[in-house]
Coordinates of C-alpha atoms in Angstrom, one line a residue:
Chain A
M1 CA 132.3 86.2 139.3
P2 CA 129.0 86.4 141.3
I3 CA 126.0 87.1 139.2
M4 CA 123.5 89.4 141.0
E5 CA 119.9 88.5 141.4
L6 CA 118.1 89.9 138.4
D7 CA 114.9 91.9 138.9
Q8 CA 112.9 90.3 136.1
S9 CA 109.6 92.0 137.0
C10 CA 110.0 95.0 134.7
P11 CA 113.0 95.4 132.3
V12 CA 113.8 99.1 131.9
L13 CA 113.6 100.4 128.4
R14 CA 114.4 104.0 127.4
E15 CA 111.5 106.2 126.2
Y16 CA 110.4 105.1 122.8
G17 CA 108.1 106.6 120.2
S18 CA 107.1 106.0 116.6
E19 CA 105.3 107.5 113.7
Q20 CA 103.8 105.8 110.6
S21 CA 103.1 106.9 107.0
L22 CA 105.3 110.0 107.2
L23 CA 106.8 109.7 103.7
S24 CA 104.7 110.1 100.6
R25 CA 106.6 108.1 98.0
P26 CA 107.2 104.7 99.7
D27 CA 104.3 102.3 100.1
G28 CA 105.0 102.2 103.8
S29 CA 107.2 104.2 106.1
S30 CA 107.9 104.7 109.8
T31 CA 110.3 106.1 112.3
F32 CA 111.2 104.5 115.6
V33 CA 112.9 106.5 118.4
Q34 CA 114.5 104.7 121.4
G35 CA 116.0 107.2 123.8
D36 CA 118.4 109.1 121.5
S37 CA 118.6 106.5 118.8
S38 CA 116.4 107.1 115.8
I39 CA 115.8 105.2 112.6
L40 CA 113.7 106.1 109.5
A41 CA 112.4 103.2 107.5
G42 CA 110.7 103.0 104.1
V43 CA 109.2 100.0 102.4
Y44 CA 108.5 99.4 98.7
G45 CA 106.6 96.4 97.6
P46 CA 105.4 94.1 96.1
A47 CA 107.2 95.5 93.1
E48 CA 109.0 94.4 90.0
V49 CA 112.2 92.4 90.5
K50 CA 115.2 91.9 88.2
V51 CA 115.1 88.5 86.5
S52 CA 118.5 87.6 88.0
K53 CA 117.1 88.2 91.5
E54 CA 113.7 86.7 91.2
I55 CA 112.7 83.6 93.1
Y56 CA 110.0 81.5 91.5
D57 CA 107.9 80.7 94.5
R58 CA 108.4 83.5 97.0
A59 CA 109.2 87.2 97.2
T60 CA 112.8 88.6 97.3
V61 CA 113.5 90.7 100.4
E62 CA 116.1 93.4 100.1
V63 CA 117.3 95.4 103.1
L64 CA 119.5 98.5 102.8
I65 CA 120.9 100.4 105.8
Q66 CA 122.3 103.8 105.2
P67 CA 124.5 105.1 108.0
K68 CA 124.4 108.6 109.2
I69 CA 127.8 109.5 107.8
G70 CA 129.6 108.0 105.0
L71 CA 128.8 105.1 102.7
P72 CA 127.5 101.7 103.8
S73 CA 130.3 99.3 104.9
V74 CA 130.7 95.8 106.0
R75 CA 129.1 96.6 109.4
E76 CA 125.9 97.8 107.7
R77 CA 126.0 94.6 105.6
A78 CA 126.0 92.5 108.7
R79 CA 123.1 94.4 110.2
E80 CA 121.2 94.1 106.9
Q81 CA 121.6 90.4 107.0
C82 CA 120.2 90.3 110.6
V83 CA 117.2 92.5 109.7
R84 CA 116.5 90.5 106.6
E85 CA 116.5 87.2 108.5
A86 CA 113.9 88.5 110.9
C87 CA 111.7 89.9 108.0
E88 CA 111.9 86.7 106.0
A89 CA 110.7 84.8 109.0
A90 CA 107.8 87.1 109.7
L91 CA 106.5 87.9 106.2
L92 CA 104.3 85.6 104.2
L93 CA 106.6 85.6 101.2
T94 CA 104.8 82.9 99.3
L95 CA 101.9 85.2 98.6
H96 CA 104.0 87.3 96.2
P97 CA 106.2 85.1 94.1
R98 CA 108.6 86.8 91.6
S99 CA 108.2 90.2 93.4
S100 CA 110.5 92.2 95.4
L101 CA 110.0 93.7 98.9
T102 CA 112.6 96.4 99.5
L103 CA 113.2 97.9 103.0
I104 CA 115.4 100.9 103.3
L105 CA 116.6 102.1 106.8
Q106 CA 118.3 105.4 107.4
V107 CA 120.1 106.0 110.6
I108 CA 119.1 109.5 111.9
C109 CA 120.9 109.3 115.2
D110 CA 122.9 106.5 116.9
D111 CA 123.0 106.3 120.7
G112 CA 123.2 102.6 121.2
S113 CA 120.8 99.6 120.6
L114 CA 120.9 100.5 116.9
L115 CA 120.1 97.0 115.6
S116 CA 117.0 96.6 117.8
C117 CA 115.9 100.1 116.8
C118 CA 116.3 99.0 113.1
L119 CA 114.2 95.9 113.8
N120 CA 111.4 97.9 115.4
A121 CA 111.3 100.5 112.7
A122 CA 111.3 97.7 110.1
C123 CA 108.3 96.0 111.7
M124 CA 106.3 99.2 111.9
A125 CA 107.1 100.1 108.3
L126 CA 106.0 96.6 107.1
M127 CA 102.8 96.9 109.0
D128 CA 102.2 100.4 107.5
A129 CA 102.7 99.1 103.9
G130 CA 100.1 96.4 104.5
L131 CA 102.4 93.5 103.7
P132 CA 101.1 90.1 104.8
M133 CA 102.8 88.9 108.0
S134 CA 102.2 85.9 110.1
Y135 CA 103.3 87.7 113.2
L136 CA 105.0 90.9 114.4
F137 CA 108.6 91.1 115.6
C138 CA 110.5 93.4 117.8
G139 CA 114.2 93.9 118.7
V140 CA 115.7 94.0 122.2
T141 CA 119.3 94.7 123.1
C142 CA 121.0 93.5 126.3
A143 CA 124.4 94.5 127.6
I144 CA 126.4 92.7 130.3
T145 CA 128.6 95.0 132.4
K146 CA 132.2 94.3 132.9
E147 CA 132.5 94.6 136.7
E148 CA 129.4 93.0 138.2
G149 CA 127.9 91.1 135.3
Q150 CA 124.7 93.0 135.6
I151 CA 122.3 92.8 132.6
I152 CA 121.1 96.2 131.2
T153 CA 118.4 96.3 128.6
D154 CA 118.4 98.9 125.8
P155 CA 121.9 100.3 126.6
T156 CA 123.1 103.7 125.5
A157 CA 126.3 104.0 123.4
R158 CA 128.3 104.6 126.5
Q159 CA 126.9 101.6 128.3
E160 CA 127.6 99.5 125.2
K161 CA 131.3 100.6 125.3
E162 CA 131.7 99.7 128.9
S163 CA 130.1 96.3 128.6
R164 CA 131.8 93.0 128.1
A165 CA 129.0 91.5 125.9
L166 CA 126.3 92.9 123.8
L167 CA 123.3 90.7 122.7
T168 CA 120.4 91.6 120.4
F169 CA 117.4 89.4 119.9
A170 CA 114.4 89.6 117.5
I171 CA 111.4 88.2 119.3
D172 CA 108.1 87.3 117.7
S173 CA 104.7 88.4 118.9
V174 CA 102.8 85.1 119.0
E175 CA 105.0 82.6 120.9
R176 CA 107.8 84.9 122.0
N177 CA 110.3 82.8 120.1
V178 CA 113.7 84.2 119.2
L179 CA 113.8 84.8 115.4
M180 CA 117.3 86.2 115.1
S181 CA 120.2 86.8 117.5
S182 CA 123.3 88.8 117.1
T183 CA 125.9 88.8 119.8
T184 CA 129.4 90.2 120.4
G185 CA 131.7 89.6 123.4
S186 CA 132.0 86.7 125.8
F187 CA 129.3 85.5 128.2
S188 CA 128.2 82.2 129.8
V189 CA 125.3 80.0 128.7
K190 CA 123.4 80.9 131.9
E191 CA 123.8 84.6 131.1
L192 CA 122.6 84.0 127.6
Q193 CA 119.4 82.3 128.9
Q194 CA 118.9 85.1 131.3
C195 CA 119.2 87.7 128.5
I196 CA 116.7 85.8 126.4
A197 CA 114.2 85.7 129.3
I198 CA 114.6 89.4 129.9
S199 CA 114.2 90.2 126.2
Q200 CA 111.0 88.2 126.0
K201 CA 109.7 90.2 129.0
A202 CA 110.7 93.5 127.5
S203 CA 109.1 92.6 124.1
E204 CA 105.7 92.6 125.7
Q205 CA 105.9 96.3 126.4
I206 CA 107.0 96.9 122.8
F207 CA 104.2 94.8 121.3
Q208 CA 101.6 96.6 123.5
F209 CA 103.1 99.9 122.2
Y210 CA 102.6 98.6 118.6
R211 CA 99.0 97.8 119.3
D212 CA 98.4 101.2 120.9
S213 CA 100.0 103.2 118.1
V214 CA 98.1 101.3 115.3
K215 CA 94.9 101.8 117.3
R216 CA 95.5 105.5 117.5
R217 CA 96.2 105.6 113.8
Y218 CA 93.0 103.9 112.9
S219 CA 90.9 105.9 115.4
K220 CA 90.3 108.7 113.0
I221 CA 88.8 106.4 110.4
K222 CA 85.5 104.9 111.2
Chain B
M1 CA 77.2 76.9 118.7
D2 CA 79.4 78.8 116.3
T3 CA 82.5 79.7 118.3
V4 CA 84.0 81.5 115.4
H5 CA 81.2 83.9 115.1
T6 CA 81.0 84.8 118.7
R7 CA 84.7 85.3 118.9
F8 CA 84.6 87.5 115.7
R9 CA 81.6 89.4 116.9
E10 CA 83.4 90.5 120.0
K11 CA 86.1 92.1 117.9
I12 CA 84.1 93.8 115.1
G13 CA 85.2 97.3 114.8
E14 CA 88.4 96.7 116.7
V15 CA 91.9 97.1 115.4
L16 CA 93.7 93.8 115.0
L17 CA 97.4 93.1 114.3
P18 CA 99.2 90.3 112.4
G19 CA 99.5 87.3 114.7
D20 CA 96.1 87.6 116.3
L21 CA 94.2 84.4 115.9
F22 CA 90.7 83.0 116.3
S23 CA 90.2 79.3 116.9
C24 CA 87.1 77.7 115.4
S25 CA 87.0 74.4 117.0
L26 CA 83.4 73.5 117.3
P27 CA 82.4 72.2 120.7
E28 CA 81.0 68.6 121.0
S29 CA 77.3 68.6 121.5
E30 CA 75.3 65.6 122.9
D31 CA 72.5 65.7 120.4
G32 CA 74.9 66.2 117.6
S33 CA 72.9 69.3 116.7
V34 CA 75.9 71.5 116.1
K35 CA 75.2 73.7 113.1
S36 CA 78.5 74.5 111.5
E37 CA 77.8 77.7 109.7
K38 CA 80.0 78.8 106.8
T39 CA 82.3 81.7 107.7
I40 CA 83.7 83.6 104.7
C41 CA 87.1 85.1 105.4
G42 CA 87.9 88.2 103.3
P43 CA 91.1 90.2 102.8
G44 CA 93.4 90.1 105.7
L45 CA 92.2 86.8 107.2
R46 CA 93.6 83.4 106.5
R47 CA 92.5 80.0 107.5
N48 CA 95.0 77.5 108.9
G49 CA 93.3 74.3 109.7
D50 CA 91.0 75.0 112.7
E51 CA 92.2 78.6 113.2
V52 CA 91.8 81.9 111.5
H53 CA 94.9 84.1 111.5
V54 CA 95.0 87.8 110.9
F55 CA 97.8 88.8 108.6
K56 CA 97.2 92.5 108.1
S57 CA 96.7 95.3 110.6
G58 CA 93.4 97.0 110.4
I59 CA 89.8 97.2 111.6
L60 CA 87.7 94.0 111.6
R61 CA 84.5 94.6 109.5
H62 CA 81.5 92.4 109.1
K63 CA 78.8 92.0 106.5
H64 CA 75.7 90.1 107.3
P65 CA 75.4 87.1 107.5
N66 CA 78.9 85.7 107.7
L67 CA 81.5 87.7 105.8
Y68 CA 84.4 89.1 107.8
W69 CA 87.4 91.0 106.6
I70 CA 90.2 93.4 107.7
D71 CA 89.8 96.9 106.5
S72 CA 93.4 98.1 106.2
Q73 CA 95.0 101.3 104.7
Q74 CA 97.4 100.5 101.9
R75 CA 99.0 102.3 99.0
R76 CA 100.3 99.5 96.9
Y77 CA 97.8 97.6 94.7
V78 CA 97.8 93.8 94.2
P79 CA 95.8 92.7 91.2
A80 CA 92.7 90.6 91.9
K81 CA 90.2 89.0 89.5
G82 CA 87.2 91.1 88.6
E83 CA 88.5 94.4 89.7
S84 CA 88.2 97.4 87.4
V85 CA 91.4 99.4 87.1
I86 CA 93.0 102.3 85.2
G87 CA 96.1 101.2 83.3
I88 CA 98.6 103.1 81.2
V89 CA 99.7 101.4 77.9
T90 CA 103.5 101.0 77.9
A91 CA 104.2 98.8 74.9
K92 CA 102.6 97.2 71.9
S93 CA 104.1 93.8 71.0
G94 CA 102.4 91.8 68.3
D95 CA 98.9 90.9 69.4
I96 CA 99.0 92.3 72.9
F97 CA 99.5 95.5 74.7
K98 CA 101.5 95.8 77.9
V99 CA 99.7 97.8 80.5
D100 CA 101.1 99.3 83.7
V101 CA 98.5 98.8 86.5
G102 CA 100.7 99.7 89.5
G103 CA 101.3 96.1 90.6
S104 CA 104.4 94.0 90.7
E105 CA 104.0 93.0 87.1
Q106 CA 102.7 94.6 83.9
A107 CA 99.3 93.3 82.7
S108 CA 98.7 92.1 79.2
L109 CA 95.7 93.3 77.2
S110 CA 94.8 91.5 74.0
Y111 CA 93.7 93.7 71.0
L112 CA 90.7 91.5 70.6
A113 CA 89.4 92.3 74.1
F114 CA 87.7 95.5 72.9
E115 CA 84.1 96.0 71.8
G116 CA 83.7 95.4 68.1
A117 CA 87.4 94.4 67.6
T118 CA 88.2 91.8 65.0
K119 CA 91.4 90.7 63.4
R120 CA 90.8 93.2 60.5
N121 CA 89.3 95.9 62.7
R122 CA 92.0 96.7 65.2
P123 CA 91.3 99.1 68.1
N124 CA 93.0 102.5 68.0
V125 CA 95.3 102.2 71.1
Q126 CA 98.7 104.0 71.3
V127 CA 101.5 103.8 73.8
G128 CA 100.7 106.2 76.7
D129 CA 96.9 105.9 76.4
L130 CA 94.8 105.4 79.5
V131 CA 92.7 102.3 79.5
Y132 CA 89.9 101.3 81.9
G133 CA 89.5 97.5 82.1
Q134 CA 88.8 94.5 84.3
F135 CA 91.1 91.7 85.3
A136 CA 90.1 88.4 83.6
I137 CA 93.1 86.6 85.2
A138 CA 94.9 87.8 88.3
N139 CA 96.6 85.5 90.7
K140 CA 100.0 85.4 92.3
D141 CA 101.4 82.8 89.9
M142 CA 100.5 84.2 86.5
E143 CA 100.9 87.4 84.6
P144 CA 97.7 89.4 85.0
E145 CA 95.4 89.8 82.0
L146 CA 93.0 92.8 81.4
V147 CA 90.0 92.9 79.2
C148 CA 87.9 95.9 78.1
I149 CA 84.7 93.9 77.5
D150 CA 82.3 92.2 79.9
S151 CA 81.2 88.6 79.6
C152 CA 78.5 89.6 77.0
G153 CA 81.0 91.3 74.7
R154 CA 79.9 94.9 75.5
A155 CA 82.2 97.7 76.5
N156 CA 80.1 98.9 79.4
G157 CA 82.2 102.0 79.9
M158 CA 85.5 100.3 79.6
G159 CA 88.2 100.9 76.9
V160 CA 90.5 103.8 76.0
F161 CA 89.7 107.2 77.5
G162 CA 91.3 110.4 78.7
A163 CA 91.9 113.0 76.1
D164 CA 92.7 115.8 78.5
G165 CA 92.0 115.5 82.1
L166 CA 94.4 114.7 85.0
L167 CA 95.5 111.3 86.3
F168 CA 96.7 111.0 89.9
K169 CA 97.2 108.5 92.6
V170 CA 95.5 108.2 96.0
S171 CA 95.4 105.5 98.6
L172 CA 93.3 102.3 98.1
G173 CA 91.1 103.2 101.1
L174 CA 90.0 106.5 99.6
V175 CA 89.3 104.8 96.3
R176 CA 87.0 102.2 97.9
R177 CA 85.2 105.0 99.7
L178 CA 84.6 106.8 96.4
L179 CA 83.2 103.7 94.9
T180 CA 80.6 102.9 97.5
P181 CA 77.1 103.2 96.0
H182 CA 76.1 106.6 97.7
S183 CA 79.5 108.0 98.4
E184 CA 79.3 111.1 100.4
I185 CA 82.5 112.5 99.0
V186 CA 81.3 112.3 95.5
K187 CA 77.9 113.8 96.4
D188 CA 79.6 116.8 98.1
L189 CA 82.0 117.3 95.2
E190 CA 79.2 117.3 92.7
K191 CA 77.7 120.4 94.4
I192 CA 80.8 122.5 93.6
F193 CA 81.0 122.2 89.9
P194 CA 80.4 119.5 87.2
F195 CA 83.2 117.2 86.3
E196 CA 84.0 113.7 84.8
L197 CA 85.5 111.2 87.2
V198 CA 87.0 107.7 86.5
V199 CA 88.1 105.8 89.6
G200 CA 90.3 102.7 89.3
L201 CA 90.6 100.2 92.2
N202 CA 94.4 100.4 91.8
G203 CA 94.4 103.8 93.5
R204 CA 94.3 105.8 90.2
V205 CA 91.8 108.6 89.7
W206 CA 91.2 110.6 86.5
V207 CA 89.4 113.9 86.6
K208 CA 88.3 116.3 83.9
A209 CA 86.4 119.5 84.4
K210 CA 85.6 122.5 82.1
T211 CA 88.8 124.4 82.8
V212 CA 92.2 123.4 83.8
Q213 CA 91.9 125.3 87.1
Q214 CA 88.7 123.5 88.0
T215 CA 90.4 120.2 87.2
L216 CA 93.3 121.0 89.5
I217 CA 90.9 122.1 92.3
V218 CA 89.0 118.8 92.2
A219 CA 92.2 116.8 92.1
N220 CA 93.6 118.7 95.2
L221 CA 90.3 118.3 97.1
L222 CA 90.3 114.5 96.5
E223 CA 93.9 114.2 97.6
T224 CA 93.3 116.1 100.8
C225 CA 90.0 114.7 101.9
E226 CA 91.7 111.4 102.6
N227 CA 92.6 112.2 106.2
M228 CA 89.6 114.4 107.0
T229 CA 86.5 113.6 109.0
S230 CA 83.3 114.3 107.1
Q231 CA 82.7 117.6 109.0
Q232 CA 86.1 119.0 108.1
R233 CA 85.5 117.9 104.5
Q234 CA 82.2 119.7 104.3
T235 CA 83.6 122.9 105.7
L236 CA 86.4 122.7 103.2
F237 CA 84.1 122.1 100.3
K238 CA 81.9 125.0 101.3
K239 CA 84.8 127.3 101.5
V240 CA 85.9 126.3 98.0
S241 CA 82.5 126.6 96.4
E242 CA 82.0 130.1 97.9
G243 CA 85.5 131.2 96.9
S244 CA 85.7 129.5 93.6
L245 CA 85.8 131.4 90.3

């Protein structure tokens, strides 16, 4: 199957937007919108933790994903595990031993790239809550089409259905390393490396967006 | 040649994100006349060998001569030694009171940590009382401890308070603005009508005015002026003082 030359100069992402501090009860909250996919995130912490769950030298991170319809199922549990791995890598957990950091994500609308939208909303909410982080992270999803093997970034739900493989990566902001990867479908090692390279390129746009939106938020306060 | 300071100075007043870093490797000088000045890293900055990492998002602030910190907006309080906070007594167990200060753990307050308290003369503290105290011990590994006396043994304004009045919660940034020496917000509020105000660094504020209505007005004004510029705030206060009863 011939693999087309990839145009790596500018990965195409759907229009994205975000808002911080929109909920009054949680310590930090944010929404992240990617095209038609939208996630609302709330963070509580550092707060009290049950003795059975406490860890003596670092904080306990709990992630809950609520789907739009119905109760959380195994699919949400798998996504929670992915988001939790990315958060535990980025947060400085040793600064809050025997405390809990709870992150709750609510799916408002699902039109593809849901896991990367969750990761982006989670990072913005953690920043909003002022939790100590060693770096920021973002999520990028790539889909490999069935016919030509073309790599699409930030696929819609329809593009995801018509793809033969779906790969999501969490990328960190300092060294552009991969913090977490979640893949379904079959693909070659070369395609995997191409997807990682494209995701790292796309993450630069998202990190610039984080910087601009935090700058705008602080622009009112002097 | 203080590389740290010049790098920091470029960024004072700018918004920084977690992951930004400044390297403070001092350049080699031929004479050996490199003066390594001490740089004090405040909240939001963390030293890692030769580098200073930012771990909170916010604006980089500077106090002469060499103190730098990140000014970030936060709602959740983390206990720190020496800070004065408002706590709510939740339990009495033996010799200590358990006080809720809004952090991840409840603080303990010994009954001997009040002015004039002895083993025979116990202070009159009930569950549900408001207490203004300072942290004697507050670090991430131990349970925080409050005291209501200073190092000389005097109360200095601390202790139980709050018969009547209203306790509410605001963000930590607003509380720090209220506690600056000549705070504009407090000065503008004083002109409307007289009231008593206790501000705790854990984001809790207690207000008491002559009538319940005035108390509620002051509480609402404090909550809303968080996101206003000073001009908007002054117009709002003027409107209230003209229309107030």
